Amino acid sequence: MGLLSKKDAALITDPLADNNPITIQVLGICSALAITAELQASIVMSVSVLFVLGIGNVVISLLRNIIPSKIRIIVQLIVVAALVIIVDQVLKAFAYELSKTLSVFVGLIITNCIIMGRFEAFALGNGPWRSFLDGIGNALGYAVILIAVGFFRELLGSGTLLGFKVLGDPIEKTGLYALGYENNGFMLLSPMALIVVGIIIWVQRSRNKALIED
């Protein structure tokens, strides 16, 4: 018998593809548009959401039987705000320049509809372990799209990945630039993130007829 049952494993695998929070549930689009011009920012935001959603789901699950229904949203906001503060302070301590780049977007994790949605739809009705798996699964599904968008936007928009020049030097005209390649500045604009997400959605749905029928 494996570590996870088939039902538990699905909590992690389903959000990676057929129930992806961004491409299928259409949640968390704002950060996909705002911070994916650089791959590093995409990765850090993904790790931040992974921490907040994984831990947050567990906390809400543990409190689910004692939270009065009328104030459950307030309690959820307090829990996620506390976790976001931890993330923000860690970034400022160990990656100050990056924390300035992400700035307000880290704080906006508090209102990320993926997080609040999983609190409401899953953590309030399930135990801590399954809630943790659900949080990790949805955060990974979010991360896959965010990192994919960040990868293509930085590569095609700046010719770099994680700040390293991978296509050559545009000034000295080496690598692909020697063949006449030019960086696509439009990829660094927010609307291009929406177009990249749209292409990912199109590819995903074209490979899964069930999604097209839905």
PDB file of N, CA, C and O in Angstrom, residues 27-62:
ATOM      1  N   LEU A  27      -9.030  31.037 -11.531  1.00  0.00           N
ATOM      2  CA  LEU A  27      -8.765  31.741 -10.280  1.00  0.00           C
ATOM      3  C   LEU A  27      -7.289  32.157 -10.249  1.00  0.00           C
ATOM      4  O   LEU A  27      -6.448  31.524 -10.861  1.00  0.00           O
ATOM      5  N   GLY A  28      -6.986  33.215  -9.530  1.00  0.00           N
ATOM      6  CA  GLY A  28      -5.600  33.643  -9.379  1.00  0.00           C
ATOM      7  C   GLY A  28      -4.987  34.219 -10.633  1.00  0.00           C
ATOM      8  O   GLY A  28      -3.758  34.243 -10.784  1.00  0.00           O
ATOM      9  N   ILE A  29      -5.810  34.726 -11.553  1.00  0.00           N
ATOM     10  CA  ILE A  29      -5.310  35.274 -12.804  1.00  0.00           C
ATOM     11  C   ILE A  29      -4.487  36.548 -12.576  1.00  0.00           C
ATOM     12  O   ILE A  29      -3.510  36.808 -13.283  1.00  0.00           O
ATOM     13  N   CYS A  30      -4.870  37.335 -11.577  1.00  0.00           N
ATOM     14  CA  CYS A  30      -4.239  38.649 -11.368  1.00  0.00           C
ATOM     15  C   CYS A  30      -2.721  38.541 -11.226  1.00  0.00           C
ATOM     16  O   CYS A  30      -1.975  39.286 -11.868  1.00  0.00           O
ATOM     17  N   SER A  31      -2.256  37.625 -10.369  1.00  0.00           N
ATOM     18  CA  SER A  31      -0.809  37.491 -10.177  1.00  0.00           C
ATOM     19  C   SER A  31      -0.135  36.937 -11.420  1.00  0.00           C
ATOM     20  O   SER A  31       1.035  37.246 -11.693  1.00  0.00           O
ATOM     21  N   ALA A  32      -0.852  36.126 -12.186  1.00  0.00           N
ATOM     22  CA  ALA A  32      -0.288  35.598 -13.437  1.00  0.00           C
ATOM     23  C   ALA A  32      -0.031  36.732 -14.427  1.00  0.00           C
ATOM     24  O   ALA A  32       0.878  36.664 -15.249  1.00  0.00           O
ATOM     25  N   LEU A  33      -0.826  37.786 -14.337  1.00  0.00           N
ATOM     26  CA  LEU A  33      -0.653  38.935 -15.220  1.00  0.00           C
ATOM     27  C   LEU A  33       0.399  39.896 -14.684  1.00  0.00           C
ATOM     28  O   LEU A  33       1.111  40.543 -15.447  1.00  0.00           O
ATOM     29  N   ALA A  34       0.481  40.009 -13.361  1.00  0.00           N
ATOM     30  CA  ALA A  34       1.241  41.101 -12.759  1.00  0.00           C
ATOM     31  C   ALA A  34       2.724  40.820 -12.557  1.00  0.00           C
ATOM     32  O   ALA A  34       3.551  41.719 -12.747  1.00  0.00           O
ATOM     33  N   ILE A  35       3.096  39.598 -12.185  1.00  0.00           N
ATOM     34  CA  ILE A  35       4.483  39.391 -11.734  1.00  0.00           C
ATOM     35  C   ILE A  35       5.255  38.363 -12.560  1.00  0.00           C
ATOM     36  O   ILE A  35       6.336  37.941 -12.157  1.00  0.00           O
ATOM     37  N   THR A  36       4.723  37.979 -13.718  1.00  0.00           N
ATOM     38  CA  THR A  36       5.376  36.900 -14.476  1.00  0.00           C
ATOM     39  C   THR A  36       6.314  37.392 -15.569  1.00  0.00           C
ATOM     40  O   THR A  36       6.720  36.625 -16.428  1.00  0.00           O
ATOM     41  N   ALA A  37       6.674  38.670 -15.542  1.00  0.00           N
ATOM     42  CA  ALA A  37       7.641  39.154 -16.534  1.00  0.00           C
ATOM     43  C   ALA A  37       9.032  38.594 -16.259  1.00  0.00           C
ATOM     44  O   ALA A  37       9.885  38.572 -17.139  1.00  0.00           O
ATOM     45  N   GLU A  38       9.260  38.135 -15.019  1.00  0.00           N
ATOM     46  CA  GLU A  38      10.528  37.527 -14.642  1.00  0.00           C
ATOM     47  C   GLU A  38      10.269  36.157 -14.025  1.00  0.00           C
ATOM     48  O   GLU A  38       9.381  36.007 -13.182  1.00  0.00           O
ATOM     49  N   LEU A  39      11.047  35.184 -14.414  1.00  0.00           N
ATOM     50  CA  LEU A  39      10.869  33.817 -13.925  1.00  0.00           C
ATOM     51  C   LEU A  39      11.123  33.730 -12.426  1.00  0.00           C
ATOM     52  O   LEU A  39      10.432  33.000 -11.714  1.00  0.00           O
ATOM     53  N   GLN A  40      12.112  34.464 -11.940  1.00  0.00           N
ATOM     54  CA  GLN A  40      12.428  34.410 -10.512  1.00  0.00           C
ATOM     55  C   GLN A  40      11.246  34.865  -9.660  1.00  0.00           C
ATOM     56  O   GLN A  40      10.912  34.241  -8.658  1.00  0.00           O
ATOM     57  N   ALA A  41      10.603  35.952 -10.071  1.00  0.00           N
ATOM     58  CA  ALA A  41       9.441  36.440  -9.332  1.00  0.00           C
ATOM     59  C   ALA A  41       8.308  35.423  -9.370  1.00  0.00           C
ATOM     60  O   ALA A  41       7.591  35.237  -8.381  1.00  0.00           O
ATOM     61  N   SER A  42       8.153  34.747 -10.500  1.00  0.00           N
ATOM     62  CA  SER A  42       7.116  33.723 -10.629  1.00  0.00           C
ATOM     63  C   SER A  42       7.368  32.572  -9.667  1.00  0.00           C
ATOM     64  O   SER A  42       6.441  32.062  -9.026  1.00  0.00           O
ATOM     65  N   ILE A  43       8.634  32.157  -9.555  1.00  0.00           N
ATOM     66  CA  ILE A  43       8.983  31.045  -8.673  1.00  0.00           C
ATOM     67  C   ILE A  43       8.762  31.431  -7.214  1.00  0.00           C
ATOM     68  O   ILE A  43       8.191  30.661  -6.435  1.00  0.00           O
ATOM     69  N   VAL A  44       9.198  32.623  -6.841  1.00  0.00           N
ATOM     70  CA  VAL A  44       9.049  33.062  -5.450  1.00  0.00           C
ATOM     71  C   VAL A  44       7.576  33.206  -5.082  1.00  0.00           C
ATOM     72  O   VAL A  44       7.154  32.803  -3.987  1.00  0.00           O
ATOM     73  N   MET A  45       6.781  33.767  -5.974  1.00  0.00           N
ATOM     74  CA  MET A  45       5.348  33.884  -5.703  1.00  0.00           C
ATOM     75  C   MET A  45       4.713  32.503  -5.570  1.00  0.00           C
ATOM     76  O   MET A  45       3.851  32.275  -4.710  1.00  0.00           O
ATOM     77  N   SER A  46       5.140  31.563  -6.396  1.00  0.00           N
ATOM     78  CA  SER A  46       4.616  30.194  -6.332  1.00  0.00           C
ATOM     79  C   SER A  46       4.939  29.537  -5.007  1.00  0.00           C
ATOM     80  O   SER A  46       4.073  28.901  -4.382  1.00  0.00           O
ATOM     81  N   VAL A  47       6.181  29.695  -4.550  1.00  0.00           N
ATOM     82  CA  VAL A  47       6.587  29.114  -3.259  1.00  0.00           C
ATOM     83  C   VAL A  47       5.816  29.776  -2.119  1.00  0.00           C
ATOM     84  O   VAL A  47       5.400  29.114  -1.160  1.00  0.00           O
ATOM     85  N   SER A  48       5.593  31.079  -2.237  1.00  0.00           N
ATOM     86  CA  SER A  48       4.853  31.807  -1.203  1.00  0.00           C
ATOM     87  C   SER A  48       3.428  31.297  -1.084  1.00  0.00           C
ATOM     88  O   SER A  48       2.926  31.050   0.020  1.00  0.00           O
ATOM     89  N   VAL A  49       2.770  31.126  -2.219  1.00  0.00           N
ATOM     90  CA  VAL A  49       1.395  30.624  -2.217  1.00  0.00           C
ATOM     91  C   VAL A  49       1.359  29.175  -1.730  1.00  0.00           C
ATOM     92  O   VAL A  49       0.427  28.772  -1.028  1.00  0.00           O
ATOM     93  N   LEU A  50       2.373  28.398  -2.087  1.00  0.00           N
ATOM     94  CA  LEU A  50       2.461  27.010  -1.616  1.00  0.00           C
ATOM     95  C   LEU A  50       2.483  26.968  -0.086  1.00  0.00           C
ATOM     96  O   LEU A  50       1.766  26.174   0.542  1.00  0.00           O
ATOM     97  N   PHE A  51       3.285  27.828   0.515  1.00  0.00           N
ATOM     98  CA  PHE A  51       3.373  27.880   1.978  1.00  0.00           C
ATOM     99  C   PHE A  51       2.058  28.344   2.593  1.00  0.00           C
ATOM    100  O   PHE A  51       1.516  27.705   3.509  1.00  0.00           O
ATOM    101  N   VAL A  52       1.516  29.443   2.072  1.00  0.00           N
ATOM    102  CA  VAL A  52       0.299  30.027   2.652  1.00  0.00           C
ATOM    103  C   VAL A  52      -0.886  29.083   2.512  1.00  0.00           C
ATOM    104  O   VAL A  52      -1.647  28.873   3.469  1.00  0.00           O
ATOM    105  N   LEU A  53      -1.059  28.495   1.330  1.00  0.00           N
ATOM    106  CA  LEU A  53      -2.222  27.642   1.098  1.00  0.00           C
ATOM    107  C   LEU A  53      -2.096  26.304   1.821  1.00  0.00           C
ATOM    108  O   LEU A  53      -3.078  25.796   2.388  1.00  0.00           O
ATOM    109  N   GLY A  54      -0.892  25.721   1.824  1.00  0.00           N
ATOM    110  CA  GLY A  54      -0.705  24.447   2.514  1.00  0.00           C
ATOM    111  C   GLY A  54      -0.939  24.565   4.013  1.00  0.00           C
ATOM    112  O   GLY A  54      -1.713  23.800   4.601  1.00  0.00           O
ATOM    113  N   ILE A  55      -0.296  25.540   4.643  1.00  0.00           N
ATOM    114  CA  ILE A  55      -0.439  25.738   6.083  1.00  0.00           C
ATOM    115  C   ILE A  55      -1.829  26.289   6.415  1.00  0.00           C
ATOM    116  O   ILE A  55      -2.471  25.868   7.387  1.00  0.00           O
ATOM    117  N   GLY A  56      -2.297  27.220   5.601  1.00  0.00           N
ATOM    118  CA  GLY A  56      -3.605  27.831   5.859  1.00  0.00           C
ATOM    119  C   GLY A  56      -4.738  26.827   5.831  1.00  0.00           C
ATOM    120  O   GLY A  56      -5.642  26.872   6.680  1.00  0.00           O
ATOM    121  N   ASN A  57      -4.705  25.922   4.869  1.00  0.00           N
ATOM    122  CA  ASN A  57      -5.739  24.895   4.794  1.00  0.00           C
ATOM    123  C   ASN A  57      -5.772  24.039   6.063  1.00  0.00           C
ATOM    124  O   ASN A  57      -6.836  23.684   6.567  1.00  0.00           O
ATOM    125  N   VAL A  58      -4.595  23.705   6.567  1.00  0.00           N
ATOM    126  CA  VAL A  58      -4.513  22.889   7.789  1.00  0.00           C
ATOM    127  C   VAL A  58      -5.089  23.648   8.984  1.00  0.00           C
ATOM    128  O   VAL A  58      -5.870  23.100   9.771  1.00  0.00           O
ATOM    129  N   VAL A  59      -4.725  24.916   9.114  1.00  0.00           N
ATOM    130  CA  VAL A  59      -5.208  25.718  10.243  1.00  0.00           C
ATOM    131  C   VAL A  59      -6.724  25.855  10.207  1.00  0.00           C
ATOM    132  O   VAL A  59      -7.409  25.668  11.218  1.00  0.00           O
ATOM    133  N   ILE A  60      -7.264  26.174   9.028  1.00  0.00           N
ATOM    134  CA  ILE A  60      -8.720  26.317   8.907  1.00  0.00           C
ATOM    135  C   ILE A  60      -9.423  24.998   9.180  1.00  0.00           C
ATOM    136  O   ILE A  60     -10.479  24.957   9.823  1.00  0.00           O
ATOM    137  N   SER A  61      -8.832  23.899   8.732  1.00  0.00           N
ATOM    138  CA  SER A  61      -9.422  22.587   8.990  1.00  0.00           C
ATOM    139  C   SER A  61      -9.462  22.284  10.486  1.00  0.00           C
ATOM    140  O   SER A  61     -10.454  21.758  11.004  1.00  0.00           O
ATOM    141  N   LEU A  62      -8.384  22.624  11.196  1.00  0.00           N
ATOM    142  CA  LEU A  62      -8.324  22.382  12.635  1.00  0.00           C
ATOM    143  C   LEU A  62      -9.342  23.239  13.405  1.00  0.00           C
ATOM    144  O   LEU A  62      -9.849  22.834  14.452  1.00  0.00           O
TER     145      LEU A  62
END
